[in-house]
Structures are given as C-alpha cells and as structure tokens.
Coordinates of C-alpha atoms and ligand atoms in Angstrom, one line a residue:
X1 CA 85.6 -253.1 -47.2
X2 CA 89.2 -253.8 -45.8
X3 CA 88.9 -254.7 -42.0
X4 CA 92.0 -256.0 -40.3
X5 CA 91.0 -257.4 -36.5
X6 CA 93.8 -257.7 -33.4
X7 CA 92.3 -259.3 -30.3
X8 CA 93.4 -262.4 -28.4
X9 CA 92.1 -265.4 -30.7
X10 CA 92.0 -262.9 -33.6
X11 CA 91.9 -266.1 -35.8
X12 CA 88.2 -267.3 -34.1
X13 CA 87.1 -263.6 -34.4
X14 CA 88.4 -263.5 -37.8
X15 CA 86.2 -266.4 -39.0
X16 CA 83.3 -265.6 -37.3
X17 CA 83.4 -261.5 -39.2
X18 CA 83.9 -263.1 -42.6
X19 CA 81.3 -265.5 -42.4
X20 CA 78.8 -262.0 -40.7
X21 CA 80.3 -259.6 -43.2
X22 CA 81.0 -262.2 -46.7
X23 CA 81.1 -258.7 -48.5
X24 CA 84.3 -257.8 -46.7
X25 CA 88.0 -258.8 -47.1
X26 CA 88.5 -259.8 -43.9
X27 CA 92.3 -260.7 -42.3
X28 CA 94.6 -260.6 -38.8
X29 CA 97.2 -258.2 -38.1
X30 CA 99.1 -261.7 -38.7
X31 CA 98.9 -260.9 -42.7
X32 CA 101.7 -259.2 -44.6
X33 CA 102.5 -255.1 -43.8
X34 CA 101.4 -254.1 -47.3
X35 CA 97.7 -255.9 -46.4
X36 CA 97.4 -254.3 -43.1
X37 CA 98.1 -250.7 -44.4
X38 CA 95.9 -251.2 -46.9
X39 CA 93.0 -251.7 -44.0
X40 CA 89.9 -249.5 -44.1
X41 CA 88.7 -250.3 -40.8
X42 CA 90.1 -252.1 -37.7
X43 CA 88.3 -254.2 -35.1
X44 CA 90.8 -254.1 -32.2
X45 CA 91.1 -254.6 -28.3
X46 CA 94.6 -253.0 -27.2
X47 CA 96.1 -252.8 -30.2
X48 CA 100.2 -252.1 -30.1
X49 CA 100.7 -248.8 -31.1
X50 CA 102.5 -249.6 -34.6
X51 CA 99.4 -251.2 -35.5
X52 CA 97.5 -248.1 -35.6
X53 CA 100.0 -246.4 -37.1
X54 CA 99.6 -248.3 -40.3
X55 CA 97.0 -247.9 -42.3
X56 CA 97.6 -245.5 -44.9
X57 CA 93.3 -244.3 -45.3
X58 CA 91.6 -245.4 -41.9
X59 CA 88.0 -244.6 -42.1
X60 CA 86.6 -246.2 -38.6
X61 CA 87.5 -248.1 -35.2
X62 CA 85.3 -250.2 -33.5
X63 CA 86.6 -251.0 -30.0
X64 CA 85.9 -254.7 -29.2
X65 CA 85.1 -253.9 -25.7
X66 CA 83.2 -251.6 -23.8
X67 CA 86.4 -249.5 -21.9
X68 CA 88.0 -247.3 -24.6
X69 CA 90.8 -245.5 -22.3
X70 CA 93.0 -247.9 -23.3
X71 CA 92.6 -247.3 -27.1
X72 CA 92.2 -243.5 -26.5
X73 CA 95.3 -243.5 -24.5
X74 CA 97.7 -245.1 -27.2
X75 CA 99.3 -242.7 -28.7
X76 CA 99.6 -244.7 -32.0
X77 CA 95.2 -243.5 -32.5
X78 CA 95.3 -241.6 -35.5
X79 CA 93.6 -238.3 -34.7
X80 CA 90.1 -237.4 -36.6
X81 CA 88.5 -241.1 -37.3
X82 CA 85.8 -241.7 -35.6
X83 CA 85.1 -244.8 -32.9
X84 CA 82.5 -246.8 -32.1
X85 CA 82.3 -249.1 -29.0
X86 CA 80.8 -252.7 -28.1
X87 CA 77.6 -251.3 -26.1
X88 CA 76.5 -254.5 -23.2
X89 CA 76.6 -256.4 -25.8
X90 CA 76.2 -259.8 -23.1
X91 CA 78.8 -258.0 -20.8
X92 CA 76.3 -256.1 -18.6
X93 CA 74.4 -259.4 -17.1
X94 CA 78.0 -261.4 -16.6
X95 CA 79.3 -258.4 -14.8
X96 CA 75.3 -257.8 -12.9
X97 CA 76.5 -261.6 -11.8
X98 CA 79.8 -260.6 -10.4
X99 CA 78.2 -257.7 -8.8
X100 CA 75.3 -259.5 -7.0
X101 CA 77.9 -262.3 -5.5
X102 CA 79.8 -259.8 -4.2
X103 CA 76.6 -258.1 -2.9
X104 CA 75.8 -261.1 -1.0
X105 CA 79.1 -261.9 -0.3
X106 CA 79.0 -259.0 1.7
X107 CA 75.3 -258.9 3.4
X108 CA 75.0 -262.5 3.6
X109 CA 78.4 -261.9 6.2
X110 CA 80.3 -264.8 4.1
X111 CA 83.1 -262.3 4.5
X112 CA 82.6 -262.9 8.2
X113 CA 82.2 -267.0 8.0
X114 CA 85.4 -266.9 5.8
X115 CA 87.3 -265.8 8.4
X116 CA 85.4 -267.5 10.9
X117 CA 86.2 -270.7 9.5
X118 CA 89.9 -270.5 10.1
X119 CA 89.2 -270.4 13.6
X120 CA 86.9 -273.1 13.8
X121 CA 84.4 -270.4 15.4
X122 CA 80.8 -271.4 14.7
X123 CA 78.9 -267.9 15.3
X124 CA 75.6 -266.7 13.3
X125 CA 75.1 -263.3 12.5
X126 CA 71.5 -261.8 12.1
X127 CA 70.7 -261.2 8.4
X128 CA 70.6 -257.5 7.6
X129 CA 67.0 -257.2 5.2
X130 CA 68.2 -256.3 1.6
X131 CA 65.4 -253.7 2.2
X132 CA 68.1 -252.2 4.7
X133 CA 70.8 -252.8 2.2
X134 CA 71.3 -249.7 -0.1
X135 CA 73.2 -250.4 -2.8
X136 CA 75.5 -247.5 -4.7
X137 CA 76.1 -248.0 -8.3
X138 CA 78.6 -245.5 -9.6
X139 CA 78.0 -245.0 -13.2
X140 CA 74.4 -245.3 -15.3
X141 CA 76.0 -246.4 -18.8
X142 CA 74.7 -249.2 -20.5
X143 CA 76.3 -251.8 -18.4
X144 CA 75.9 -250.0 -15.4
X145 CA 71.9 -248.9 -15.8
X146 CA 71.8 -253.0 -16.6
X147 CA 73.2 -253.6 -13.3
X148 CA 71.4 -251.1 -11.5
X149 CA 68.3 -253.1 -12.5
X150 CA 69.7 -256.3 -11.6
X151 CA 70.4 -255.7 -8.6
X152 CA 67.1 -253.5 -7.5
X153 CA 65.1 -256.7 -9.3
X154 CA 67.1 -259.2 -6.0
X155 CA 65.1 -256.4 -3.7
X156 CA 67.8 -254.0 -3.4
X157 CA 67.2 -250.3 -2.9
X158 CA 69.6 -249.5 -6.0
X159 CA 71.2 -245.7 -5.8
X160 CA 72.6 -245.0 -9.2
X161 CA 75.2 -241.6 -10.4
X162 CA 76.0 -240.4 -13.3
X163 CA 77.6 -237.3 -13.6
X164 CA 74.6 -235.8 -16.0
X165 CA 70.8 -236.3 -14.9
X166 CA 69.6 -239.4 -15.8
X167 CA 66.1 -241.3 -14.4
X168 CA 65.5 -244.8 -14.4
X169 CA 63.2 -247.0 -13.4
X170 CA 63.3 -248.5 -9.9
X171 CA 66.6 -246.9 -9.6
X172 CA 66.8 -243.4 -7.1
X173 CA 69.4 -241.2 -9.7
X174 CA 71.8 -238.9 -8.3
X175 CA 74.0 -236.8 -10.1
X176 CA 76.9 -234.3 -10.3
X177 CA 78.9 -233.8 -6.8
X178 CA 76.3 -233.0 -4.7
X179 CA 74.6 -235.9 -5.9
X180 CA 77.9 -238.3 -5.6
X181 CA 78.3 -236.9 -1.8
X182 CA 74.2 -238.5 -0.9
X183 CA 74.5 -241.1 -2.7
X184 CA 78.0 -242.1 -0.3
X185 CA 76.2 -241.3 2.8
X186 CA 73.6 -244.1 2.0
X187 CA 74.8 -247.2 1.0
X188 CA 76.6 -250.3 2.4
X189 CA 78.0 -251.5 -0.9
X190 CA 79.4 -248.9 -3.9
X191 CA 79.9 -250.9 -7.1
X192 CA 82.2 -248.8 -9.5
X193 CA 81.0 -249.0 -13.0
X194 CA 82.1 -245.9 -14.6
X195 CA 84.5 -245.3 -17.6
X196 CA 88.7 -244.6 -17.0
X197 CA 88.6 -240.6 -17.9
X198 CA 90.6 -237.6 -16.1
X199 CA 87.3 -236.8 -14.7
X200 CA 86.5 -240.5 -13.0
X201 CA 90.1 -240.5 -12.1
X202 CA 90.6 -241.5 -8.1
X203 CA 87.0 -240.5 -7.4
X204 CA 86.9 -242.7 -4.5
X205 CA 89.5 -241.5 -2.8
X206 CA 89.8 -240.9 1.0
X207 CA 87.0 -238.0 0.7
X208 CA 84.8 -240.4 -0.5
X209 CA 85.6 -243.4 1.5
X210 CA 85.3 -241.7 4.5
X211 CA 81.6 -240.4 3.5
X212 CA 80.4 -244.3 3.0
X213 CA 79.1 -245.2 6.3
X214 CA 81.2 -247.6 8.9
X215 CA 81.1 -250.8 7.6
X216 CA 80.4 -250.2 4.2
X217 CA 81.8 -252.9 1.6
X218 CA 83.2 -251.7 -2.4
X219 CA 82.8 -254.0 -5.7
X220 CA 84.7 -253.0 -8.5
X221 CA 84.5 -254.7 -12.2
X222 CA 85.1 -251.0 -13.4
X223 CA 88.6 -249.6 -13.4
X224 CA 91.4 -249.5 -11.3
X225 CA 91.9 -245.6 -12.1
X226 CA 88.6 -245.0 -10.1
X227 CA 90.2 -246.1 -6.8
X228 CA 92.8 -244.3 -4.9
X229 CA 94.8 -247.3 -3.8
X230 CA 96.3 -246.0 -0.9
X231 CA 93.0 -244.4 0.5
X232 CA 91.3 -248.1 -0.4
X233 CA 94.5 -249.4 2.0
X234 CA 93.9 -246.8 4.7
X235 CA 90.2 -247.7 5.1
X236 CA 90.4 -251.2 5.0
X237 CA 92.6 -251.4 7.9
X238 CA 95.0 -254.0 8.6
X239 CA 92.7 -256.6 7.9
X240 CA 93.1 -258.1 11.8
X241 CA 89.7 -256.6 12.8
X242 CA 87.0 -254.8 10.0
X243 CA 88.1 -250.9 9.0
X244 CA 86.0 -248.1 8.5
X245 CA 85.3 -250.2 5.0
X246 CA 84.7 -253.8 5.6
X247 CA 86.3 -255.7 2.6
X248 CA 86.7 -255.2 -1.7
X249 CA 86.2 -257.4 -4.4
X250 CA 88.1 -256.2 -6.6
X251 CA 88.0 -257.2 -10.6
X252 CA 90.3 -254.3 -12.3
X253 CA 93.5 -252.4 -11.1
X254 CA 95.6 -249.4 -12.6
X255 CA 98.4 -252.3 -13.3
X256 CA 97.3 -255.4 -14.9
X257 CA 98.5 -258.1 -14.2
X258 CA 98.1 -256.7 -10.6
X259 CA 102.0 -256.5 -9.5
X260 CA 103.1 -260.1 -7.0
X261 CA 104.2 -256.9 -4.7
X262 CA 100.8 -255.1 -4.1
X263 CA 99.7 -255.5 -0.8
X264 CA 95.9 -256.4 -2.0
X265 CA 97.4 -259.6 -2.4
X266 CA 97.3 -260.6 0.8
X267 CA 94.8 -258.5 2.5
X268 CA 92.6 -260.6 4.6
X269 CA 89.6 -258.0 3.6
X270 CA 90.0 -258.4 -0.5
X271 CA 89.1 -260.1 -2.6
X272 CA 91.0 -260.5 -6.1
X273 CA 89.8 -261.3 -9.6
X274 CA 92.3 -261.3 -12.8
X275 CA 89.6 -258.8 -14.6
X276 CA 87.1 -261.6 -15.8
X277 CA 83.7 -259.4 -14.4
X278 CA 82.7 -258.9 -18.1
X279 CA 84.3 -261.3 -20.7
X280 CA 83.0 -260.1 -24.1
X281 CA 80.3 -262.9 -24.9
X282 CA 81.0 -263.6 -28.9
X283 CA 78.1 -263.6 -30.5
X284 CA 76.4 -260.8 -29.6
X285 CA 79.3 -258.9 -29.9
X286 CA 79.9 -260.2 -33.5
X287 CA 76.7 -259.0 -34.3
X288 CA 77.4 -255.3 -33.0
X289 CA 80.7 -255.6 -35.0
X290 CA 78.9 -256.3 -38.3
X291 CA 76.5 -253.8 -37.9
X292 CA 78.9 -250.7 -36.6
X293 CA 81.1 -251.9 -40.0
X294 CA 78.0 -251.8 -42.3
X295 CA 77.0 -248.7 -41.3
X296 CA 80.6 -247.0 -41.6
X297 CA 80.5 -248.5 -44.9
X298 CA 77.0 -247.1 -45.6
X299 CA 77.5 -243.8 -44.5
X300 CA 75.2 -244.0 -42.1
X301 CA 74.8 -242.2 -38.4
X302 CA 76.3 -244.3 -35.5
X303 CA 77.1 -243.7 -32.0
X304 CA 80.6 -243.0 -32.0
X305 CA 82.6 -242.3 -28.8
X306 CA 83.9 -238.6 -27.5
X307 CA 87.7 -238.6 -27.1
X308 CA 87.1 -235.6 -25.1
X309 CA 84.9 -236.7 -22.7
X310 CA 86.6 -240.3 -22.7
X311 CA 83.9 -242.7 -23.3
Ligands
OXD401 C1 85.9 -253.8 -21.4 C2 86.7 -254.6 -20.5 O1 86.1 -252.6 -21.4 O2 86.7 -255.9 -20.6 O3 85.2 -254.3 -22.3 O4 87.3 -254.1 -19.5

C-alpha cells in the first residue's frame, strides 16, 4: 500500500503512519512526481488541486480532519473513490472547551465586566441559574452530540438539531425546520456545530437571528458558511450599547485568514479566534488513519462520507 500524506508538518505525520502502518510505503507530496502518481491512497487536509489530480489508480481518501467541504469542493477530487473522515477523534472535547468558555463567557456577564473595565465601573450583575440558561447546539454529529453532553454535564439544559431525528441522552432533540424554529425560540446561547453543505448554508441568517430571544449570545467553532455575516452585523448592533444579540465568539469564517478589512475585527461585541476550536490531537487521529487505511486495503466496510449530502 502506497499512501502519500499533505498536511502542515507532513514530515511529523509522515513518521508517525510509517511507524502505525510498517506494511506501507509511506512518503510526502515532497517526493518525486513519478512516486506521488504512483499513490494508492492519500491522507490529506486541503490538498492543492494538482495533487489530487495525480495519481494515476486512487483507491481511497481519508480526510485528516473532520470538515470535508473543503476537500469536496476542490475541483481537483477525482469523482467515484470513496472518503473517509477523522470522526472526534480528540477534537470533540477541545472544541466542548471552547464552547463551555464561551458559555460562561456569556452567562457569567464577563462580556459585561470586559467592557466595564474600561470604564473603571465596578457594577455586579445577578447570576442567571445555568438552569435558566438554555443552551442551542446546532448540529448532533459526533463532535457536536460530544458537546451537547458536555455542556448538559456543567448543568445546562442542552437543545440539540439535526436535520434527521436523532435522541440523546440528557439532550431535548429537535429536528427538521419546525424543529430549528423551537429550538431558536429557547435558548440564550446557539453554538454552530454543523458541517459546510448547500443545505447548512447561511442558516442563521436574519430569520433566525431574529427568532433567538433579546439578548441571546452565538459561539461558533463550526463554519463560517453557517452565518449570514451581514444579518450577524445587523443584530449585533453597533456594539455602543448590546443588540438584539449580545456578543459572538467566533472561531471560523467563510474567508480564512478572516480579511484585516472585516468589520468583526473591531466590534466591541466579538470575539475572534484564528480557527484553533478543534486542533486535530495526533495520536488519536493517527490511530483512525491507520485503521481507515487497513480496512481500504482489506476490503473491508467503512464509513465513508456522502458527497451529496456533504458530510
Ligand atoms: C476540521 C477543522 O474540520 O479543523 O477538522 O475545521
């Protein structure tokens, strides 16, 4: 077995395959053209869209992340072979972390102190009860279900959508439109964890930011896509006193690196991260890696991703 990886510190990834997989040739797209053509699988994150083009007898893909719009989106994919993604593999509690600070970011009111602070104003605010604290989580994959449950285990009351019926524990599941428009109507913080597809596309948009009740606060380690930007803009206000929404964090933007002229920037009400929610943690990922490859290799049945339904 031929597998060619292209990531950022291909070389470390490189290593750590061969010594997983000693059966397999492993190698960078740094080796020679004639090596990389003559790959029979590639383990890739954004791969340029030559390097897809080249091998000659492609059997598999596995996606060395969890979002696969970008890989489904290159037009370099060949058509017909099949994909498999990184599943949580460690990603779902780093981004549960992210999504629990920005919970009590928000209903803790540092949001509030922040601001506070620069004019040397010392004012309490009464804690809300997290029992009064709904919590929205858009999307019930495996790193969003993982979250759900984080977040209802801090004492939460965790909604959860997915756009097919789903039921998990602790977590009150809504689904399809009907169940998108409830789910808006109850909760003070929406956390976007669903995948970049023409169906996901803007679905908060000013129709569904004016649904969230007054106040409410949005945390997104998902995808920029999901978020009408000029809708977010609108609600927000002009960050001199709170909108109709009362602040973002905001991990992932259609453009990335998020553009020096978006207004985000500098909105008093945002926060900004440079998409570091989920960093892919190595070694468990490694181990997905090995055993997507081996089971290519072996013919046998894996969970391979839908181009049509983008995820
Ligand atoms: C991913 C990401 O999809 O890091 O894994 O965004």
């Amino acid at each position: 077995m031929k597998v060619l990886v292209h990531i950022d510190d291909a070389e470390g990834w490189r290593e750590a395959l061969a010594e997983r997989l000693p059966e397999a040739e492993v190698f960078t797209s740094a080796a020679p053209a004639e090596r990389r053509r003559q790959a029979d699988y590639l383990a890739v994150w954004k791969p340029p869209e030559a390097l897809l083009r080249e091998p000659v007898a492609l059997k598999g893909i596995v996606n060395l992340g969890a979002g696969v719009d970008a890989l489904l989106n290159n037009p370099g994919l060949p058509k017909g072979v099949p994909i498999v993604k990184l599943r949580d593999a460690g990603m779902a509690e780093l981004i549960g972390d992210y999504v629990r600070y920005g919970i009590l970011h928000f209903q803790r009111d540092f949001d509030r102190y922040r601001r506070q602070q620069q004019d040397r104003e010392w004012r309490e605010h009464a804690v809300v009860d997290k029992a009064d604290w709904p919590v929205g989580v858009l999307g019930l994959g495996a790193i969003g279900a993982k979250v759900a449950a984080m977040v209802a285990a801090d004492g939460f009351p965790v909604h959860g959508w997915s756009r097919s019926p789903k039921s998990l524990d602790g977590i009150t599941c809504h689904h399809g439109d009907a169940g998108l428009d409830a789910l808006l109507e109850r909760v003070r913080t929406l956390v976007l964890l669903l995948p970049d597809t023409p169906a996901t596309r803007h679905i908060v948009d000013a129709g569904a930011l004016a649904r969230l009740p007054e106040g409410a606060s949005l945390i997104n380690p998902g995808r920029g896509s999901l978020v009408d930007e000029a809708a977010l803009l609108e609600a927000l206000g002009d960050g001199a006193v709170e909108g109709r929404l009362r602040g973002a964090l905001l991990d992932a933007f259609p453009e990335e690196p998020l553009p020096d002229t978006s207004p985000l920037w500098t909105h008093s009400r945002v926060i900004i991260t440079p998409h570091m929610a989920g960093p892919t943690p190595l070694g468990e990922a490694l181990d997905q890696v090995a055993e997507a490859l081996r089971a290519f290799a072996a013919g046998e049945p894996l969970e391979t991703v839908d181009p049509g339904a983008g995820y």
